[in-house]
Amino acid sequence: MQSGKGKLAMRIIAVLLSALTLFGLGGCKKAETQPEPEPLDGGVTDRTDPSAPKTIASGEITEYSVNFRLNGEWSPGNKNVFYAFAVRPDASGVLTASESLTGVSAPADKALLDALQAVVDEYKLAEQNGVYKLTAGIDPSEFGPCTLSVNYASGEKLSFTVDNDPYEPWARATYLAFAKWFAQQGIDTLLPPGLGTMVTFVSLEVRDGDKSYSYGFEPEKNDKGQDVFARVRNGEKDSAPMWGTQEFYDNLSAAIQDFDLSKYDVSSPLYGYEQTEADKSDPSSAAVQLTIRYADDHEVSVCSSAESVIDDLAWLLDVLLDFFDDQFPGG
């Protein structure tokens, strides 16, 4: 038989156990948490941190990662895929740049980090710092999450997650920054078709008010078996045998190899294309008509009168006009 004190103690223990059970604290079973409800199709999950700074004082990147999908075949054999780039220390502590889809990697250097920071600055990516905003129910193979994360020597961090945009300009610029840097390390896996390879054919026509210039190859060789390059200026035609054919192509390739023309290519799935209404109704009347063919048979064709395109191409057009005129006696 229990004493009065013993019965009182047992009652106290029972009350405590009831209280523990009531508040989910008793026993060995872990308290279950209810999962957050999934947003309905088209619903938005917004976990944006409004306190995240919108400016980054440092420009010295210490670690970097990004993933995105670009529309088109950016690296040979990889069409409409998500790329995942990173710059972080490897197992040995060496800062290494890599891309997981293609498996490329190489020790990173300041040139790459500066190129990536230039993209951050040009496209004002710090203004998106702290954003986390995703839409449910959209095609994840195209519009899935796109995340950028950058750590700086100052301790600052830039990070955001948004729905992927397969035509996003800053993502294009980021891809090309990595692709061209890897190519400089002897790894051309990421270079878009045609970019960085030898030019094998070119034709150019430029109209400026009542002036017109066109350059191109004659379909037949001259009587000495030489390739002939023709020029028509304001309706007057002349031609000249190409001096040192290989030298011509080498110099031409060198003149344009760093200029990304894909953005203006009429058939490229990689970039947008700008035309005026007149261009659409009569492409042959376009102010700039440029065709370049590369050694891998990739061809870029630009056909536009849009002022933005002409402004962007002004430097290249000047280089090409000077280069072509040099092929003729007297320039």
Short mmCIF file of C-alpha atoms in Angstrom, two decimals:
data_model
loop_
_atom_site.label_atom_id
_atom_site.label_comp_id
_atom_site.label_asym_id
_atom_site.label_seq_id
_atom_site.Cartn_x
_atom_site.Cartn_y
_atom_site.Cartn_z
CA MET A 1 0.00 0.00 0.00
CA GLN A 2 1.31 3.40 -0.98
CA SER A 3 1.61 6.17 1.56
CA GLY A 4 -0.20 9.48 1.13
CA LYS A 5 3.03 11.11 0.03
CA GLY A 6 3.60 8.32 -2.50
CA LYS A 7 0.13 8.78 -3.99
CA LEU A 8 0.69 12.53 -4.18
CA ALA A 9 4.01 12.03 -5.99
CA MET A 10 2.43 9.68 -8.52
CA ARG A 11 -0.34 12.21 -9.20
CA ILE A 12 2.24 14.96 -9.78
CA ILE A 13 4.16 12.73 -12.21
CA ALA A 14 0.95 11.87 -14.07
CA VAL A 15 0.06 15.55 -14.40
CA LEU A 16 3.55 16.37 -15.68
CA LEU A 17 3.40 13.54 -18.23
CA SER A 18 0.02 14.79 -19.42
CA ALA A 19 1.42 18.28 -19.81
CA LEU A 20 4.46 17.01 -21.70
CA THR A 21 2.24 15.03 -24.03
CA LEU A 22 -0.03 18.02 -24.53
CA PHE A 23 2.90 20.23 -25.62
CA GLY A 24 4.56 17.49 -27.72
CA LEU A 25 7.58 17.16 -25.43
CA GLY A 26 7.18 13.69 -23.99
CA GLY A 27 8.39 10.28 -25.18
CA CYS A 28 10.99 9.34 -27.84
CA LYS A 29 8.85 10.27 -30.85
CA LYS A 30 10.08 13.39 -32.66
CA ALA A 31 7.49 16.08 -32.98
CA GLU A 32 6.15 16.18 -36.54
CA THR A 33 6.14 19.48 -38.41
CA GLN A 34 3.60 20.18 -41.06
CA PRO A 35 5.20 20.77 -44.50
CA GLU A 36 4.56 24.09 -46.15
CA PRO A 37 1.77 23.76 -48.71
CA GLU A 38 2.99 23.64 -52.30
CA PRO A 39 1.90 26.68 -54.28
CA LEU A 40 -0.72 26.08 -56.94
CA ASP A 41 0.31 26.16 -60.60
CA GLY A 42 1.18 29.73 -61.42
CA GLY A 43 1.51 30.56 -57.73
CA VAL A 44 4.64 32.31 -56.55
CA THR A 45 6.93 31.35 -53.69
CA ASP A 46 8.52 34.57 -52.52
CA ARG A 47 11.16 34.36 -49.77
CA THR A 48 12.96 37.52 -50.74
CA ASP A 49 15.12 39.15 -48.08
CA PRO A 50 14.30 42.87 -48.33
CA SER A 51 17.22 43.73 -46.05
CA ALA A 52 19.85 42.33 -48.45
CA PRO A 53 22.16 45.16 -49.60
CA LYS A 54 21.67 46.29 -53.20
CA THR A 55 25.24 47.44 -53.64
CA ILE A 56 28.48 45.48 -53.23
CA ALA A 57 31.53 47.57 -52.35
CA SER A 58 34.09 44.86 -53.09
CA GLY A 59 34.99 43.72 -56.59
CA GLU A 60 37.25 40.87 -55.46
CA ILE A 61 35.44 37.57 -55.96
CA THR A 62 36.57 34.67 -53.77
CA GLU A 63 33.90 32.10 -54.70
CA TYR A 64 31.26 31.97 -57.41
CA SER A 65 28.49 29.68 -58.64
CA VAL A 66 25.65 30.04 -61.12
CA ASN A 67 23.27 27.84 -63.05
CA PHE A 68 21.06 28.73 -66.00
CA ARG A 69 19.68 27.41 -69.27
CA LEU A 70 20.17 29.27 -72.54
CA ASN A 71 18.04 28.59 -75.57
CA GLY A 72 19.95 26.93 -78.39
CA GLU A 73 23.12 24.91 -78.90
CA TRP A 74 25.72 26.90 -77.02
CA SER A 75 28.25 24.11 -76.72
CA PRO A 76 28.45 21.52 -79.52
CA GLY A 77 26.03 18.64 -78.89
CA ASN A 78 24.34 20.35 -75.93
CA LYS A 79 21.10 22.02 -76.93
CA ASN A 80 18.64 23.67 -74.53
CA VAL A 81 20.39 22.46 -71.38
CA PHE A 82 21.16 23.86 -67.94
CA TYR A 83 24.79 24.76 -67.32
CA ALA A 84 26.28 24.95 -63.84
CA PHE A 85 29.45 27.02 -63.48
CA ALA A 86 31.51 27.39 -60.34
CA VAL A 87 34.72 28.94 -59.12
CA ARG A 88 35.71 27.47 -55.76
CA PRO A 89 38.69 25.75 -54.07
CA ASP A 90 39.19 22.11 -55.10
CA ALA A 91 40.16 19.29 -52.72
CA SER A 92 43.73 20.62 -52.66
CA GLY A 93 42.63 24.17 -51.94
CA VAL A 94 43.36 25.44 -55.46
CA LEU A 95 40.76 27.93 -56.72
CA THR A 96 39.28 26.12 -59.72
CA ALA A 97 36.76 27.04 -62.40
CA SER A 98 34.46 24.27 -63.60
CA GLU A 99 31.25 23.49 -65.46
CA SER A 100 29.44 20.33 -64.37
CA LEU A 101 27.50 19.42 -67.54
CA THR A 102 30.57 19.31 -69.79
CA GLY A 103 33.00 18.38 -67.03
CA VAL A 104 35.55 21.07 -67.92
CA SER A 105 37.78 22.54 -65.23
CA ALA A 106 40.96 24.57 -64.90
CA PRO A 107 42.73 26.59 -62.19
CA ALA A 108 41.05 29.99 -62.02
CA ASP A 109 42.90 33.28 -62.34
CA LYS A 110 42.28 36.98 -61.89
CA ALA A 111 41.34 37.44 -65.56
CA LEU A 112 38.33 35.15 -65.16
CA LEU A 113 37.24 36.69 -61.85
CA ASP A 114 37.51 40.17 -63.34
CA ALA A 115 35.45 39.10 -66.37
CA LEU A 116 32.72 37.70 -64.11
CA GLN A 117 32.69 40.83 -61.97
CA ALA A 118 32.41 42.93 -65.15
CA VAL A 119 29.17 41.07 -65.94
CA VAL A 120 27.89 41.67 -62.39
CA ASP A 121 28.61 45.38 -62.80
CA GLU A 122 27.34 45.81 -66.37
CA TYR A 123 24.00 44.14 -65.68
CA LYS A 124 23.63 45.60 -62.16
CA LEU A 125 23.10 42.14 -60.66
CA ALA A 126 23.62 43.43 -57.11
CA GLU A 127 20.19 45.04 -57.39
CA GLN A 128 18.73 41.51 -57.28
CA ASN A 129 20.58 40.58 -54.10
CA GLY A 130 18.37 38.70 -51.65
CA VAL A 131 15.65 37.90 -54.20
CA TYR A 132 14.13 34.43 -53.95
CA LYS A 133 11.08 34.24 -56.17
CA LEU A 134 9.91 31.13 -58.03
CA THR A 135 6.76 30.34 -59.97
CA ALA A 136 5.12 26.92 -59.59
CA GLY A 137 3.78 24.86 -62.47
CA ILE A 138 6.09 26.17 -65.21
CA ASP A 139 8.31 23.86 -67.27
CA PRO A 140 11.34 23.13 -65.04
CA SER A 141 13.44 22.02 -68.02
CA GLU A 142 13.31 25.58 -69.36
CA PHE A 143 12.19 27.91 -66.58
CA GLY A 144 13.48 26.04 -63.52
CA PRO A 145 15.37 27.83 -60.74
CA CYS A 146 18.33 29.98 -61.76
CA THR A 147 20.65 30.81 -58.88
CA LEU A 148 23.65 33.12 -58.70
CA SER A 149 25.87 33.13 -55.61
CA VAL A 150 29.01 35.25 -55.24
CA ASN A 151 31.27 35.62 -52.20
CA TYR A 152 33.67 38.55 -51.90
CA ALA A 153 36.94 39.10 -50.04
CA SER A 154 35.19 41.82 -48.01
CA GLY A 155 32.76 39.25 -46.56
CA GLU A 156 29.93 40.63 -48.70
CA LYS A 157 27.71 38.19 -50.56
CA LEU A 158 25.51 38.47 -53.63
CA SER A 159 22.81 35.82 -54.04
CA PHE A 160 19.48 35.48 -55.80
CA THR A 161 17.18 32.73 -57.12
CA VAL A 162 14.64 33.42 -59.85
CA ASP A 163 12.78 31.64 -62.65
CA ASN A 164 15.23 30.90 -65.46
CA ASP A 165 14.93 33.05 -68.59
CA PRO A 166 16.50 31.22 -71.57
CA TYR A 167 17.15 34.57 -73.29
CA GLU A 168 18.58 36.40 -70.26
CA PRO A 169 21.34 38.83 -71.42
CA TRP A 170 23.44 38.59 -68.25
CA ALA A 171 23.41 34.78 -68.48
CA ARG A 172 24.59 34.95 -72.10
CA ALA A 173 27.40 37.30 -71.11
CA THR A 174 28.36 35.02 -68.21
CA TYR A 175 28.45 31.95 -70.46
CA LEU A 176 30.68 33.69 -73.00
CA ALA A 177 32.99 34.95 -70.24
CA PHE A 178 33.56 31.36 -69.12
CA ALA A 179 33.66 29.93 -72.67
CA LYS A 180 36.27 32.39 -73.93
CA TRP A 181 38.36 32.07 -70.77
CA PHE A 182 38.39 28.27 -70.99
CA ALA A 183 39.36 28.56 -74.68
CA GLN A 184 42.35 30.66 -73.62
CA GLN A 185 43.33 27.76 -71.36
CA GLY A 186 43.23 25.43 -74.39
CA ILE A 187 39.73 24.07 -73.62
CA ASP A 188 37.27 24.97 -76.40
CA THR A 189 34.46 22.64 -75.24
CA LEU A 190 32.18 25.55 -74.36
CA LEU A 191 32.75 27.71 -77.44
CA PRO A 192 29.53 28.15 -79.44
CA PRO A 193 29.75 26.68 -82.98
CA GLY A 194 31.86 28.93 -85.20
CA LEU A 195 33.16 31.18 -82.45
CA GLY A 196 36.95 31.26 -82.45
CA THR A 197 37.44 29.11 -85.58
CA MET A 198 38.92 30.08 -88.94
CA VAL A 199 36.88 32.19 -91.37
CA THR A 200 36.63 30.60 -94.84
CA PHE A 201 34.19 32.97 -96.58
CA VAL A 202 32.93 36.50 -96.17
CA SER A 203 30.69 38.94 -98.03
CA LEU A 204 29.66 42.42 -96.94
CA GLU A 205 27.26 45.05 -98.26
CA VAL A 206 26.78 48.40 -96.57
CA ARG A 207 24.31 51.15 -97.52
CA ASP A 208 24.64 54.63 -96.07
CA GLY A 209 22.19 57.08 -97.61
CA ASP A 210 23.04 57.35 -101.30
CA LYS A 211 26.35 55.54 -100.83
CA SER A 212 26.79 51.79 -101.11
CA TYR A 213 29.70 49.38 -100.74
CA SER A 214 29.85 45.65 -101.34
CA TYR A 215 32.66 43.14 -101.09
CA GLY A 216 32.77 39.45 -101.89
CA PHE A 217 34.39 36.63 -103.81
CA GLU A 218 33.94 36.15 -107.51
CA PRO A 219 32.45 32.71 -108.29
CA GLU A 220 35.33 31.88 -110.64
CA LYS A 221 39.11 32.23 -110.50
CA ASN A 222 40.93 34.55 -112.89
CA ASP A 223 42.94 33.36 -115.89
CA LYS A 224 45.94 32.79 -113.61
CA GLY A 225 43.94 30.46 -111.36
CA GLN A 226 43.81 32.99 -108.56
CA ASP A 227 40.85 33.61 -106.27
CA VAL A 228 39.35 37.01 -107.04
CA PHE A 229 37.91 39.44 -104.52
CA ALA A 230 35.44 41.97 -105.90
CA ARG A 231 34.37 45.41 -104.70
CA VAL A 232 31.48 47.58 -105.84
CA ARG A 233 31.47 51.19 -104.68
CA ASN A 234 28.51 53.34 -105.66
CA GLY A 235 27.87 51.15 -108.67
CA GLU A 236 31.49 51.00 -109.86
CA LYS A 237 33.05 47.56 -109.75
CA ASP A 238 36.67 46.54 -109.54
CA SER A 239 38.38 43.34 -108.52
CA ALA A 240 41.75 42.12 -107.37
CA PRO A 241 43.47 38.76 -107.05
CA MET A 242 43.70 37.77 -103.42
CA TRP A 243 47.24 38.08 -102.19
CA GLY A 244 48.35 35.10 -100.12
CA THR A 245 44.97 33.39 -99.73
CA GLN A 246 45.86 31.77 -96.40
CA GLU A 247 47.31 35.00 -95.10
CA PHE A 248 44.09 36.78 -96.11
CA TYR A 249 41.98 34.33 -94.09
CA ASP A 250 44.37 34.36 -91.15
CA ASN A 251 44.26 38.14 -90.93
CA LEU A 252 40.50 38.27 -91.47
CA SER A 253 39.93 35.69 -88.73
CA ALA A 254 42.17 37.63 -86.36
CA ALA A 255 40.25 40.84 -87.11
CA ILE A 256 36.86 39.45 -86.07
CA GLN A 257 37.61 36.55 -83.73
CA ASP A 258 36.81 38.52 -80.58
CA PHE A 259 33.58 39.98 -81.93
CA ASP A 260 30.50 37.89 -81.10
CA LEU A 261 28.22 38.20 -84.12
CA SER A 262 25.75 35.53 -83.02
CA LYS A 263 23.62 38.19 -81.38
CA TYR A 264 22.75 39.60 -84.79
CA ASP A 265 22.49 36.35 -86.75
CA VAL A 266 19.16 36.01 -88.58
CA SER A 267 19.00 32.24 -87.98
CA SER A 268 20.64 31.89 -84.58
CA PRO A 269 18.52 30.43 -81.77
CA LEU A 270 20.95 31.90 -79.28
CA TYR A 271 20.05 35.57 -79.48
CA GLY A 272 17.35 37.98 -80.42
CA TYR A 273 17.30 39.56 -83.84
CA GLU A 274 16.43 43.15 -84.69
CA GLN A 275 14.87 44.22 -87.98
CA THR A 276 13.03 47.27 -89.18
CA GLU A 277 9.70 46.90 -90.92
CA ALA A 278 11.47 47.65 -94.22
CA ASP A 279 13.94 44.82 -93.54
CA LYS A 280 11.08 42.39 -93.01
CA SER A 281 9.40 43.31 -96.28
CA ASP A 282 12.63 43.46 -98.32
CA PRO A 283 15.73 41.96 -96.64
CA SER A 284 17.86 42.81 -99.69
CA SER A 285 17.43 46.51 -98.89
CA ALA A 286 18.93 46.21 -95.39
CA ALA A 287 21.64 48.74 -94.57
CA VAL A 288 24.05 46.04 -93.40
CA GLN A 289 24.27 42.60 -94.99
CA LEU A 290 27.16 40.51 -93.73
CA THR A 291 27.76 36.78 -94.18
CA ILE A 292 30.65 34.92 -92.59
CA ARG A 293 31.30 31.20 -92.92
CA TYR A 294 33.67 29.35 -90.61
CA ALA A 295 35.85 26.29 -91.00
CA ASP A 296 33.33 24.13 -89.11
CA ASP A 297 30.66 25.12 -91.71
CA HIS A 298 28.86 27.33 -89.20
CA GLU A 299 27.53 30.46 -90.90
CA VAL A 300 26.53 33.81 -89.48
CA SER A 301 24.29 36.07 -91.53
CA VAL A 302 23.50 39.62 -90.44
CA CYS A 303 20.79 41.54 -92.28
CA SER A 304 19.50 44.68 -90.55
CA SER A 305 18.87 48.40 -90.81
CA ALA A 306 18.13 48.81 -87.10
CA GLU A 307 20.14 51.70 -85.64
CA SER A 308 21.02 49.69 -82.53
CA VAL A 309 22.57 46.94 -84.67
CA ILE A 310 24.48 49.38 -86.86
CA ASP A 311 25.79 51.21 -83.78
CA ASP A 312 26.90 47.94 -82.21
CA LEU A 313 28.62 46.81 -85.42
CA ALA A 314 30.21 50.18 -86.28
CA TRP A 315 33.64 49.24 -84.98
CA LEU A 316 33.65 45.88 -86.80
CA LEU A 317 32.37 47.42 -90.05
CA ASP A 318 35.18 49.99 -89.98
CA VAL A 319 37.72 47.21 -89.47
CA LEU A 320 36.30 45.14 -92.33
CA LEU A 321 36.00 48.05 -94.77
CA ASP A 322 39.62 49.05 -94.15
CA PHE A 323 40.76 45.43 -94.39
CA PHE A 324 38.94 44.80 -97.68
CA ASP A 325 40.04 48.08 -99.27
CA ASP A 326 43.64 47.17 -98.51
CA GLN A 327 43.30 44.29 -100.96
CA PHE A 328 43.01 46.71 -103.87
CA PRO A 329 45.76 48.84 -105.44
CA GLY A 330 45.45 52.33 -104.08
CA GLY A 331 43.06 51.20 -101.35
#
